[in-house]
Structures are given as C-alpha cells and as structure tokens.
Amino acid sequence: KAGVTQTPRYLIKTRGQQVTLSCSPISGHRSVSWYQQTPGQGLQFLFEYFSETQRNKGNFPGRFSGRQFSNSRSEMNVSTLELGDSALYLCASSSRGDENSPLHFGNGTRLTVT
Amino acid sequence: GQSLEQPSEVTAVEGAIVQINCTYQTSGFYGLSWYQQHDGGAPTFLSYNALDGLEETGRFSSFLSRSDSYGYLLLQELQMKDSASYFCAVGVGGYNKLIFGAGTRLAVHP
C-alpha cells in the first residue's frame, strides 16, 4: 500500500506570495492532518479534515487554510507568505482520525520563504 | 499553556537500554504517543498509551501514568539504526490534534 504522498518536496517562495501544498493520503484513510515543523517551535498542529470537513484547527493565523476533496486528498494554502513561514510542512493521514488511529506522515514539503 | 517536557539529547551504546521520559501539562488528554524521526525523514508512529501501564512492541516499550502526567519510551537492545529523534505527543481535543514535545535526539554509538 502506498504511503502518504506530498508534493512538491521543495518550494522556494518570496515574501508576500502564496503557496499551495498537496497531500494524498494512504488509500482508505479519510482523515488528513497538517503539521508545521520548525527547529524553534517543533511540530505544531495546523488543522485536520475528515470527509471534506475541518474538524479541528490549531493556533495559526487565517493566512493558513486547507481543504479536503471527496477522494480524501488535501491541500493547504498559505497566503501572504512571511519569512517565519519557512518550515517543513507535514501531512499525516489516519484511518479514522481518532486518538486510537496512529498518524502516518508523508515526507513533507520544505518551504523556504526569501 | 500546554507543554511537554522531554530531554533534548541522550547517548547510548549498541546493545544497551535507554529510557526517554516525557512529562506533560495539557488541557485535555487523549493518550500519549511516541514517534520516531530520522534526519530528513518523516515521523513514524511507535506506540500509543491511553491507559496507565506498559505497552510492549518488540524492542520498544512505552509506559504511562496519568496521575503523574508522565510517560516514557524504553528502547532495548539498541542498534545503530535507532539513532534518531523521538517525540512524545499528547492528544488534545480529539481528531488527531496532537501536542508534540520538542524531541529527544538519541545517538547510539558502537
């Protein structure tokens, strides 16, 4: 079974631009979560989607948004990029999206904002 | 605030046993998980404790004491490939919202 696939692997953007990251979950997994990983703040929860509905959201500004499609694929968008948005963005899928379902992470998209 | 505390670095030799502790202070608790992340790789799930006690999976065991807000990951028969960062994480608010610790970097030496 294929794992979680994130595209692109690397991105370089300029301040003020916007970016869209894509995530394809493991087949059959309906929950997709997004995390930001930085050396200073570690892994931080962005949001979680299940059956196209956002069920939970972290403490990030409204510039960070996401969506999930009917095939469970998900995208996250960051608008008006800031230098501090440089990070590894990780997508994770799970079968049920509850506390008993482990997260399966993708290899991430490394975003650099210049 | 919500916080998880774990040591930043641990060093051990091959074949040894190492314990990585994690204490947490969170609003809401939906279990304690452990993830492993090699440099440049994705975090991978190791274990999950919802109830007090010890869970064993091969060379790895994880323990939870909810009354002490404390858990640990025990790695036995260490191998070089175990050199990685280990994160404890607490589920808060359900729906895969996890608060992660800052990670413990384990270095295994011959």
Short mmCIF file of N, CA, C and O in Angstrom, two decimals, chain A residues 9 31 33 35 37 43 45 48 55-59 88 90 94 97-103 105-107, chain B residues 30-31 33 35 37 40-45 48 50 87 91-102:
data_model
loop_
_atom_site.label_atom_id
_atom_site.label_comp_id
_atom_site.label_asym_id
_atom_site.label_seq_id
_atom_site.Cartn_x
_atom_site.Cartn_y
_atom_site.Cartn_z
N ARG A 9 8.21 18.46 -3.03
CA ARG A 9 9.10 18.20 -1.89
C ARG A 9 9.76 19.47 -1.41
O ARG A 9 10.00 19.65 -0.22
N SER A 31 -9.01 10.64 7.18
CA SER A 31 -8.57 11.78 7.98
C SER A 31 -7.21 12.26 7.50
O SER A 31 -6.29 11.46 7.32
N SER A 33 -4.36 15.30 8.44
CA SER A 33 -3.93 16.38 9.34
C SER A 33 -2.70 17.05 8.74
O SER A 33 -1.93 16.41 8.01
N TYR A 35 0.74 19.45 9.81
CA TYR A 35 1.60 19.93 10.88
C TYR A 35 2.72 20.76 10.27
O TYR A 35 3.18 20.49 9.15
N GLN A 37 6.64 21.93 10.99
CA GLN A 37 7.80 21.59 11.80
C GLN A 37 8.92 22.58 11.57
O GLN A 37 9.36 22.78 10.43
N LEU A 43 7.01 20.51 16.18
CA LEU A 43 5.84 20.11 15.40
C LEU A 43 4.60 20.77 15.96
O LEU A 43 4.27 20.61 17.13
N PHE A 45 0.42 21.60 15.27
CA PHE A 45 -0.79 21.19 14.57
C PHE A 45 -1.42 22.38 13.85
O PHE A 45 -1.59 23.46 14.44
N GLU A 48 -7.12 19.59 10.82
CA GLU A 48 -7.47 18.21 10.49
C GLU A 48 -8.77 18.18 9.70
O GLU A 48 -9.70 18.93 10.01
N ARG A 55 -12.38 19.50 11.16
CA ARG A 55 -12.90 19.17 12.48
C ARG A 55 -12.11 19.82 13.60
O ARG A 55 -12.60 19.92 14.73
N ASN A 56 -10.90 20.21 13.32
CA ASN A 56 -10.08 20.78 14.37
C ASN A 56 -9.06 21.72 13.74
O ASN A 56 -8.65 21.53 12.59
N LYS A 57 -8.67 22.72 14.51
CA LYS A 57 -7.79 23.74 13.98
C LYS A 57 -6.81 24.15 15.07
O LYS A 57 -7.17 24.23 16.24
N GLY A 58 -5.57 24.41 14.66
CA GLY A 58 -4.56 24.87 15.61
C GLY A 58 -4.55 26.38 15.69
O GLY A 58 -5.42 27.07 15.16
N ASN A 59 -3.54 26.90 16.36
CA ASN A 59 -3.45 28.34 16.59
C ASN A 59 -2.57 29.03 15.57
O ASN A 59 -1.53 29.59 15.90
N LEU A 88 9.13 22.90 7.44
CA LEU A 88 8.75 21.64 6.82
C LEU A 88 7.27 21.43 7.13
O LEU A 88 6.87 21.44 8.29
N LEU A 90 4.21 19.00 7.11
CA LEU A 90 3.95 17.56 7.11
C LEU A 90 2.46 17.29 7.06
O LEU A 90 1.67 17.89 7.79
N SER A 94 -4.80 9.21 8.74
CA SER A 94 -5.14 8.11 9.65
C SER A 94 -6.48 7.55 9.21
O SER A 94 -7.25 8.20 8.50
N GLY A 97 -9.12 9.02 12.23
CA GLY A 97 -8.95 10.35 12.76
C GLY A 97 -9.31 10.47 14.22
O GLY A 97 -9.63 11.56 14.70
N ASP A 98 -9.27 9.35 14.94
CA ASP A 98 -9.49 9.45 16.38
C ASP A 98 -8.19 9.13 17.11
O ASP A 98 -7.18 8.80 16.49
N GLU A 99 -8.24 9.22 18.42
CA GLU A 99 -6.99 9.10 19.18
C GLU A 99 -6.39 7.71 19.10
O GLU A 99 -5.21 7.53 19.41
N ASN A 100 -7.16 6.72 18.69
CA ASN A 100 -6.63 5.36 18.58
C ASN A 100 -6.04 5.06 17.22
O ASN A 100 -5.54 3.96 16.99
N SER A 101 -6.14 6.00 16.31
CA SER A 101 -5.62 5.78 14.96
C SER A 101 -4.29 6.49 14.82
O SER A 101 -4.24 7.72 14.83
N PRO A 102 -3.20 5.75 14.68
CA PRO A 102 -1.90 6.41 14.56
C PRO A 102 -1.81 7.26 13.29
O PRO A 102 -2.46 6.96 12.29
N LEU A 103 -1.00 8.27 13.38
CA LEU A 103 -0.76 9.13 12.22
C LEU A 103 0.32 8.53 11.34
O LEU A 103 1.34 8.05 11.82
N PHE A 105 2.73 9.80 8.51
CA PHE A 105 3.21 11.05 7.94
C PHE A 105 3.82 10.86 6.56
O PHE A 105 4.43 9.82 6.27
N GLY A 106 3.67 11.89 5.74
CA GLY A 106 4.40 11.97 4.50
C GLY A 106 5.78 12.55 4.75
O GLY A 106 6.12 12.92 5.88
N ASN A 107 6.60 12.61 3.70
CA ASN A 107 7.96 13.13 3.85
C ASN A 107 8.02 14.65 3.92
O ASN A 107 9.07 15.22 4.17
N TYR B 30 -5.97 12.79 25.42
CA TYR B 30 -6.47 11.67 24.62
C TYR B 30 -5.34 10.71 24.30
O TYR B 30 -5.16 10.28 23.18
N GLY B 31 -4.52 10.44 25.31
CA GLY B 31 -3.49 9.44 25.12
C GLY B 31 -2.14 10.03 24.81
O GLY B 31 -1.99 11.18 24.38
N SER B 33 1.42 9.39 22.74
CA SER B 33 2.01 8.66 21.61
C SER B 33 3.49 8.96 21.53
O SER B 33 3.98 9.96 22.05
N TYR B 35 6.70 8.99 18.56
CA TYR B 35 7.06 8.96 17.14
C TYR B 35 8.57 9.03 17.02
O TYR B 35 9.24 9.67 17.82
N GLN B 37 11.75 9.93 14.32
CA GLN B 37 12.04 10.66 13.09
C GLN B 37 13.54 10.64 12.83
O GLN B 37 14.31 11.19 13.60
N GLY B 40 15.91 14.03 8.02
CA GLY B 40 15.44 14.10 6.64
C GLY B 40 14.25 13.21 6.35
O GLY B 40 13.78 13.16 5.21
N GLY B 41 13.76 12.51 7.38
CA GLY B 41 12.65 11.59 7.15
C GLY B 41 11.37 12.05 7.78
O GLY B 41 11.30 13.09 8.43
N ALA B 42 10.34 11.25 7.60
CA ALA B 42 9.04 11.55 8.17
C ALA B 42 8.93 10.93 9.56
O ALA B 42 9.51 9.87 9.83
N PRO B 43 8.18 11.55 10.45
CA PRO B 43 7.92 10.90 11.74
C PRO B 43 7.16 9.60 11.51
O PRO B 43 6.26 9.54 10.67
N THR B 44 7.53 8.56 12.25
CA THR B 44 6.82 7.29 12.16
C THR B 44 6.32 6.89 13.54
O THR B 44 7.02 7.07 14.54
N PHE B 45 5.14 6.37 13.57
CA PHE B 45 4.47 6.00 14.81
C PHE B 45 5.16 4.81 15.47
O PHE B 45 5.50 3.82 14.81
N TYR B 48 1.34 3.90 21.44
CA TYR B 48 0.27 4.74 21.96
C TYR B 48 -0.22 4.15 23.28
O TYR B 48 -0.46 2.95 23.38
N ALA B 50 -3.22 4.86 26.08
CA ALA B 50 -4.41 5.58 26.53
C ALA B 50 -4.64 5.36 28.02
O ALA B 50 -5.17 6.23 28.72
N PHE B 87 9.86 11.73 19.62
CA PHE B 87 8.90 12.73 20.08
C PHE B 87 7.78 12.07 20.87
O PHE B 87 7.20 11.08 20.41
N GLY B 91 -2.56 13.71 22.73
CA GLY B 91 -3.76 14.08 22.01
C GLY B 91 -4.59 15.02 22.85
O GLY B 91 -4.87 14.75 24.02
N VAL B 92 -4.96 16.15 22.29
CA VAL B 92 -5.78 17.13 23.00
C VAL B 92 -6.96 17.51 22.10
O VAL B 92 -6.77 17.81 20.94
N GLY B 93 -8.13 17.46 22.61
CA GLY B 93 -9.28 17.89 21.83
C GLY B 93 -9.72 16.92 20.75
O GLY B 93 -10.60 17.23 19.96
N GLY B 94 -9.11 15.76 20.69
CA GLY B 94 -9.52 14.76 19.71
C GLY B 94 -9.14 15.10 18.29
O GLY B 94 -8.50 16.10 18.01
N TYR B 95 -9.55 14.24 17.37
CA TYR B 95 -9.37 14.45 15.93
C TYR B 95 -7.92 14.73 15.55
O TYR B 95 -7.61 15.65 14.81
N ASN B 96 -7.04 13.88 16.08
CA ASN B 96 -5.63 13.94 15.69
C ASN B 96 -4.95 15.27 15.98
O ASN B 96 -3.93 15.58 15.37
N LYS B 97 -5.48 16.06 16.89
CA LYS B 97 -4.77 17.26 17.31
C LYS B 97 -3.79 16.82 18.39
O LYS B 97 -4.18 16.53 19.53
N LEU B 98 -2.54 16.75 18.02
CA LEU B 98 -1.50 16.33 18.95
C LEU B 98 -0.61 17.51 19.30
O LEU B 98 -0.27 18.32 18.44
N ILE B 99 -0.24 17.56 20.58
CA ILE B 99 0.79 18.50 21.02
C ILE B 99 2.06 17.67 21.16
O ILE B 99 2.08 16.68 21.90
N PHE B 100 3.11 18.08 20.44
CA PHE B 100 4.36 17.33 20.45
C PHE B 100 5.37 17.96 21.40
O PHE B 100 5.44 19.18 21.56
N GLY B 101 6.18 17.09 22.00
CA GLY B 101 7.34 17.57 22.71
C GLY B 101 8.39 18.03 21.71
O GLY B 101 8.25 17.80 20.50
N ALA B 102 9.44 18.64 22.22
CA ALA B 102 10.48 19.20 21.34
C ALA B 102 11.37 18.12 20.75
O ALA B 102 12.14 18.39 19.83
#
